[in-house]
mmCIF file of C-alpha atoms in Angstrom:
data_model
loop_
_atom_site.group_PDB
_atom_site.id
_atom_site.type_symbol
_atom_site.label_atom_id
_atom_site.label_comp_id
_atom_site.label_asym_id
_atom_site.label_seq_id
_atom_site.Cartn_x
_atom_site.Cartn_y
_atom_site.Cartn_z
ATOM 1 C CA ASP A 251 8.353 -2.393 12.219
ATOM 2 C CA SER A 252 5.100 -3.676 10.698
ATOM 3 C CA GLY A 253 5.741 -7.329 11.568
ATOM 4 C CA VAL A 254 5.766 -8.332 7.890
ATOM 5 C CA THR A 255 9.114 -9.678 6.739
ATOM 6 C CA GLN A 256 10.428 -9.994 3.205
ATOM 7 C CA THR A 257 13.548 -11.626 1.861
ATOM 8 C CA PRO A 258 15.834 -10.886 0.208
ATOM 9 C CA LYS A 259 16.140 -7.098 0.549
ATOM 10 C CA HIS A 260 17.983 -6.777 -2.732
ATOM 11 C CA LEU A 261 18.227 -9.059 -5.727
ATOM 12 C CA ILE A 262 20.294 -8.507 -8.839
ATOM 13 C CA THR A 263 19.890 -10.898 -11.725
ATOM 14 C CA ALA A 264 20.051 -11.118 -15.498
ATOM 15 C CA THR A 265 17.385 -11.098 -18.165
ATOM 16 C CA GLY A 266 15.803 -14.468 -18.769
ATOM 17 C CA GLN A 267 16.415 -15.677 -15.218
ATOM 18 C CA ARG A 268 13.924 -16.768 -12.567
ATOM 19 C CA VAL A 269 13.746 -15.493 -8.989
ATOM 20 C CA THR A 270 11.647 -16.144 -5.906
ATOM 21 C CA LEU A 271 10.663 -13.501 -3.403
ATOM 22 C CA ARG A 272 9.505 -14.536 0.038
ATOM 23 C CA CYS A 273 7.089 -12.938 2.472
ATOM 24 C CA SER A 274 6.088 -13.829 6.026
ATOM 25 C CA PRO A 275 2.893 -12.136 7.221
ATOM 26 C CA ARG A 276 2.264 -10.670 10.655
ATOM 27 C CA SER A 277 1.390 -13.201 13.306
ATOM 28 C CA GLY A 278 -2.334 -13.935 13.081
ATOM 29 C CA ASP A 279 -2.830 -12.533 9.589
ATOM 30 C CA LEU A 280 -4.330 -14.957 7.097
ATOM 31 C CA SER A 281 -4.145 -12.870 3.947
ATOM 32 C CA VAL A 282 -1.139 -11.821 1.917
ATOM 33 C CA TYR A 283 -1.004 -9.268 -0.896
ATOM 34 C CA TRP A 284 1.758 -8.576 -3.415
ATOM 35 C CA TYR A 285 2.359 -5.159 -4.953
ATOM 36 C CA GLN A 286 4.868 -3.928 -7.525
ATOM 37 C CA GLN A 287 6.270 -0.415 -7.551
ATOM 38 C CA SER A 288 8.113 0.745 -10.629
ATOM 39 C CA LEU A 289 9.126 4.263 -11.542
ATOM 40 C CA ASP A 290 6.643 4.607 -14.380
ATOM 41 C CA GLN A 291 3.689 2.626 -12.992
ATOM 42 C CA GLY A 292 3.611 3.535 -9.324
ATOM 43 C CA LEU A 293 2.305 1.069 -6.737
ATOM 44 C CA GLN A 294 0.220 -1.644 -8.383
ATOM 45 C CA PHE A 295 -1.637 -4.570 -6.874
ATOM 46 C CA LEU A 296 -0.544 -7.938 -8.241
ATOM 47 C CA ILE A 297 -2.272 -10.736 -6.367
ATOM 48 C CA GLN A 298 -3.890 -11.686 -3.053
ATOM 49 C CA TYR A 299 -4.042 -14.938 -1.131
ATOM 50 C CA TYR A 300 -6.197 -15.860 1.804
ATOM 51 C CA ASN A 301 -5.396 -18.928 3.917
ATOM 52 C CA GLY A 302 -3.652 -20.643 1.017
ATOM 53 C CA GLU A 303 -6.196 -19.831 -1.675
ATOM 54 C CA GLU A 304 -5.953 -17.191 -4.374
ATOM 55 C CA ARG A 305 -8.555 -14.509 -3.732
ATOM 56 C CA ALA A 306 -7.894 -11.727 -6.226
ATOM 57 C CA LYS A 307 -5.686 -10.994 -9.181
ATOM 58 C CA GLY A 308 -4.545 -7.629 -10.402
ATOM 59 C CA ASN A 309 -2.068 -6.641 -13.056
ATOM 60 C CA ILE A 310 0.064 -9.733 -12.697
ATOM 61 C CA LEU A 311 1.928 -10.966 -15.763
ATOM 62 C CA GLU A 312 1.635 -14.593 -16.869
ATOM 63 C CA ARG A 313 5.379 -14.940 -16.248
ATOM 64 C CA PHE A 314 4.718 -14.243 -12.579
ATOM 65 C CA SER A 315 3.098 -16.642 -10.145
ATOM 66 C CA ALA A 316 2.571 -16.812 -6.431
ATOM 67 C CA GLN A 317 1.457 -19.158 -3.727
ATOM 68 C CA GLN A 318 0.709 -19.167 -0.036
ATOM 69 C CA PHE A 319 1.871 -22.122 1.998
ATOM 70 C CA PRO A 320 0.193 -23.880 4.968
ATOM 71 C CA ASP A 321 2.359 -21.901 7.395
ATOM 72 C CA LEU A 322 0.923 -18.775 5.658
ATOM 73 C CA HIS A 323 4.166 -17.498 4.209
ATOM 74 C CA SER A 324 3.988 -16.575 0.555
ATOM 75 C CA GLU A 325 6.331 -16.671 -2.399
ATOM 76 C CA LEU A 326 6.228 -14.632 -5.582
ATOM 77 C CA ASN A 327 7.967 -16.297 -8.507
ATOM 78 C CA LEU A 328 9.129 -14.167 -11.412
ATOM 79 C CA SER A 329 10.401 -15.947 -14.519
ATOM 80 C CA SER A 330 11.831 -15.053 -17.924
ATOM 81 C CA LEU A 331 12.818 -11.765 -16.387
ATOM 82 C CA GLU A 332 12.963 -8.628 -18.502
ATOM 83 C CA LEU A 333 14.593 -5.277 -17.859
ATOM 84 C CA GLY A 334 11.166 -3.800 -17.214
ATOM 85 C CA ASP A 335 10.604 -6.126 -14.264
ATOM 86 C CA SER A 336 13.122 -4.118 -12.264
ATOM 87 C CA ALA A 337 11.069 -2.695 -9.413
ATOM 88 C CA LEU A 338 10.322 -2.750 -5.720
ATOM 89 C CA TYR A 339 8.099 -5.648 -4.731
ATOM 90 C CA PHE A 340 6.086 -5.262 -1.537
ATOM 91 C CA CYS A 341 4.164 -7.790 0.414
ATOM 92 C CA ALA A 342 1.365 -6.779 2.757
ATOM 93 C CA SER A 343 -0.765 -8.791 5.134
ATOM 94 C CA SER A 344 -4.099 -8.411 6.843
ATOM 95 C CA VAL A 345 -6.212 -10.468 9.187
ATOM 96 C CA ASN A 346 -9.105 -11.604 6.996
ATOM 97 C CA GLY A 347 -8.308 -10.269 3.551
ATOM 98 C CA ILE A 348 -11.384 -8.112 3.306
ATOM 99 C CA SER A 349 -11.742 -4.451 2.557
ATOM 100 C CA THR A 350 -12.355 -3.423 6.136
ATOM 101 C CA ASP A 351 -8.969 -4.852 7.136
ATOM 102 C CA THR A 352 -5.960 -2.633 7.526
ATOM 103 C CA GLN A 353 -3.025 -3.856 5.473
ATOM 104 C CA TYR A 354 0.483 -3.755 6.862
ATOM 105 C CA PHE A 355 3.386 -3.667 4.447
ATOM 106 C CA GLY A 356 6.802 -5.262 4.574
ATOM 107 C CA PRO A 357 10.049 -3.447 3.765
ATOM 108 C CA GLY A 358 10.101 -4.692 0.193
ATOM 109 C CA THR A 359 12.503 -6.486 -2.128
ATOM 110 C CA ARG A 360 14.351 -4.397 -4.667
ATOM 111 C CA LEU A 361 14.795 -6.384 -7.874
ATOM 112 C CA THR A 362 17.293 -5.238 -10.462
ATOM 113 C CA VAL A 363 17.358 -7.032 -13.809
ATOM 114 C CA LEU A 364 20.480 -6.376 -15.869
ATOM 115 C CA ASP B 474 -13.509 2.193 -6.246
ATOM 116 C CA ALA B 475 -13.879 5.949 -6.260
ATOM 117 C CA LYS B 476 -11.094 8.009 -7.764
ATOM 118 C CA THR B 477 -9.100 10.423 -5.610
ATOM 119 C CA THR B 478 -7.340 13.659 -6.503
ATOM 120 C CA GLN B 479 -4.399 14.976 -4.494
ATOM 121 C CA PRO B 480 -1.981 17.823 -5.106
ATOM 122 C CA PRO B 481 1.327 16.418 -6.360
ATOM 123 C CA SER B 482 3.445 18.210 -3.783
ATOM 124 C CA MET B 483 3.296 20.378 -0.669
ATOM 125 C CA ASP B 484 5.744 22.021 1.702
ATOM 126 C CA CYS B 485 5.389 22.440 5.437
ATOM 127 C CA ALA B 486 7.581 24.095 8.061
ATOM 128 C CA GLU B 487 8.880 21.856 10.810
ATOM 129 C CA GLY B 488 6.725 22.098 13.936
ATOM 130 C CA ARG B 489 3.712 23.413 12.054
ATOM 131 C CA ALA B 490 0.611 21.464 11.154
ATOM 132 C CA ALA B 491 0.592 19.790 7.761
ATOM 133 C CA ASN B 492 -2.826 19.710 6.113
ATOM 134 C CA LEU B 493 -3.029 17.346 3.161
ATOM 135 C CA PRO B 494 -6.210 17.557 1.082
ATOM 136 C CA CYS B 495 -7.886 14.825 -0.913
ATOM 137 C CA ASN B 496 -10.833 15.095 -3.258
ATOM 138 C CA HIS B 497 -13.082 12.072 -3.699
ATOM 139 C CA SER B 498 -16.235 13.571 -5.165
ATOM 140 C CA THR B 499 -17.563 10.244 -6.518
ATOM 141 C CA ILE B 500 -17.328 8.421 -3.189
ATOM 142 C CA SER B 501 -20.295 6.239 -2.334
ATOM 143 C CA GLY B 502 -21.897 5.506 0.997
ATOM 144 C CA ASN B 503 -20.002 2.307 1.745
ATOM 145 C CA GLU B 504 -16.531 3.513 0.821
ATOM 146 C CA TYR B 505 -13.950 4.326 3.452
ATOM 147 C CA VAL B 506 -11.145 6.859 3.128
ATOM 148 C CA TYR B 507 -7.723 5.462 3.989
ATOM 149 C CA TRP B 508 -4.407 7.242 4.258
ATOM 150 C CA TYR B 509 -1.007 5.621 3.863
ATOM 151 C CA ARG B 510 2.406 7.148 3.525
ATOM 152 C CA GLN B 511 5.652 5.949 2.006
ATOM 153 C CA ILE B 512 8.952 7.239 3.269
ATOM 154 C CA HIS B 513 11.646 7.006 0.639
ATOM 155 C CA SER B 514 11.005 3.568 -0.950
ATOM 156 C CA GLN B 515 10.135 1.922 2.359
ATOM 157 C CA GLY B 516 6.942 -0.117 2.578
ATOM 158 C CA PRO B 517 3.783 2.008 2.746
ATOM 159 C CA GLN B 518 2.746 2.754 6.301
ATOM 160 C CA TYR B 519 -0.870 2.861 7.434
ATOM 161 C CA ILE B 520 -1.851 6.175 9.010
ATOM 162 C CA ILE B 521 -5.596 6.394 9.565
ATOM 163 C CA HIS B 522 -8.982 5.692 8.016
ATOM 164 C CA GLY B 523 -12.569 6.862 8.367
ATOM 165 C CA LEU B 524 -16.061 6.611 6.962
ATOM 166 C CA LYS B 525 -17.916 9.801 7.829
ATOM 167 C CA ASN B 526 -16.862 10.916 11.277
ATOM 168 C CA ASN B 527 -13.608 12.680 12.000
ATOM 169 C CA GLU B 528 -10.945 10.362 13.348
ATOM 170 C CA THR B 529 -7.809 10.880 15.400
ATOM 171 C CA ASN B 530 -5.007 8.580 16.423
ATOM 172 C CA GLU B 531 -1.468 8.986 17.684
ATOM 173 C CA MET B 532 -0.189 9.813 14.209
ATOM 174 C CA ALA B 533 -2.772 12.106 12.666
ATOM 175 C CA SER B 534 -6.302 13.404 12.399
ATOM 176 C CA LEU B 535 -8.675 12.815 9.506
ATOM 177 C CA ILE B 536 -11.344 15.379 8.762
ATOM 178 C CA ILE B 537 -14.064 14.271 6.318
ATOM 179 C CA THR B 538 -16.517 16.854 5.004
ATOM 180 C CA GLU B 539 -20.193 16.355 5.696
ATOM 181 C CA ASP B 540 -20.929 15.470 2.058
ATOM 182 C CA ARG B 541 -17.893 13.123 2.149
ATOM 183 C CA LYS B 542 -16.598 14.477 -1.146
ATOM 184 C CA SER B 543 -13.290 15.538 0.313
ATOM 185 C CA SER B 544 -11.077 14.976 3.315
ATOM 186 C CA THR B 545 -7.984 16.410 4.966
ATOM 187 C CA LEU B 546 -5.219 14.549 6.726
ATOM 188 C CA ILE B 547 -3.673 16.624 9.489
ATOM 189 C CA LEU B 548 -0.239 15.991 10.961
ATOM 190 C CA PRO B 549 -0.419 18.300 13.978
ATOM 191 C CA HIS B 550 3.296 18.995 14.475
ATOM 192 C CA ALA B 551 5.225 17.964 11.384
ATOM 193 C CA THR B 552 8.809 16.806 11.787
ATOM 194 C CA LEU B 553 11.506 16.168 9.199
ATOM 195 C CA ARG B 554 10.718 12.453 9.525
ATOM 196 C CA ASP B 555 7.229 13.122 8.151
ATOM 197 C CA THR B 556 8.704 13.914 4.731
ATOM 198 C CA ALA B 557 7.075 11.262 2.545
ATOM 199 C CA VAL B 558 4.562 10.533 -0.194
ATOM 200 C CA TYR B 559 1.045 10.495 1.251
ATOM 201 C CA TYR B 560 -1.625 8.417 -0.439
ATOM 202 C CA CYS B 561 -5.347 8.959 -0.047
ATOM 203 C CA ILE B 562 -7.266 5.791 -0.994
ATOM 204 C CA VAL B 563 -10.977 5.163 -1.178
ATOM 205 C CA ARG B 564 -11.922 1.553 -0.468
ATOM 206 C CA TYR B 565 -15.172 -0.131 -1.329
ATOM 207 C CA THR B 566 -16.377 -2.237 1.572
ATOM 208 C CA GLY B 567 -19.064 -4.278 -0.150
ATOM 209 C CA SER B 568 -19.052 -8.052 0.006
ATOM 210 C CA SER B 569 -17.388 -8.501 -3.372
ATOM 211 C CA ASN B 570 -14.339 -6.490 -2.452
ATOM 212 C CA THR B 571 -11.140 -8.307 -1.651
ATOM 213 C CA GLY B 572 -9.287 -5.617 0.184
ATOM 214 C CA LYS B 573 -6.750 -4.712 -2.481
ATOM 215 C CA LEU B 574 -5.489 -1.151 -2.317
ATOM 216 C CA ILE B 575 -5.474 1.032 -5.414
ATOM 217 C CA PHE B 576 -2.780 3.670 -5.088
ATOM 218 C CA GLY B 577 -2.785 6.942 -6.985
ATOM 219 C CA GLN B 578 0.170 9.266 -7.372
ATOM 220 C CA GLY B 579 -0.126 10.732 -3.870
ATOM 221 C CA THR B 580 1.172 13.990 -2.445
ATOM 222 C CA THR B 581 4.864 14.432 -1.794
ATOM 223 C CA LEU B 582 5.120 16.318 1.498
ATOM 224 C CA GLN B 583 8.414 18.060 2.127
ATOM 225 C CA VAL B 584 8.898 19.202 5.717
ATOM 226 C CA LYS B 585 11.474 21.965 5.888
ATOM 227 C CA PRO B 586 13.527 23.102 8.892
#
């Protein structure tokens, strides 16, 4: 158990819908990362937050957005869902959000878009 | 970040040492080598990291060549539960880096009874 929690574990929805994925970092960690893992793209970095502020953006679509709240939990919002958005979404956390930090990953949310 | 090359798959007998190679010939002086593994769609799990010296922890050992162009992750006594995809990642540690991890395709290690 990494100490990072993600809810829900599974999500099934239809095209065009909007969903919210939630992540709680390990106690004491200030930075949260979101990654997407699809069959054809592998594990890809989406976005990083540090203490409520966006720090880095990766291959995140404009239909996707995220935020980190004062209690440090984070939410990833996916809208106008398409079949290709079906994937595993992982959240990771680290202490200071810098490259010498070790990141610890949550168990993931499996999103299925029908 | 430097690119890494790993064999796509490897087999190992249960109880034997698993030696997973990684080539990172373009690594620069301030880049660390990190290893993660992912067991069947679970969240990636941190294993070990190093800069230039060999490292050992309760999970594995990391051997980095003197020129730092390659490294080997060693699982000393592989068990069936070590069957996973192993990712070798080179991370830039300069001030502009944010800490994001760039995953390649990894090596699928199959431990066989």
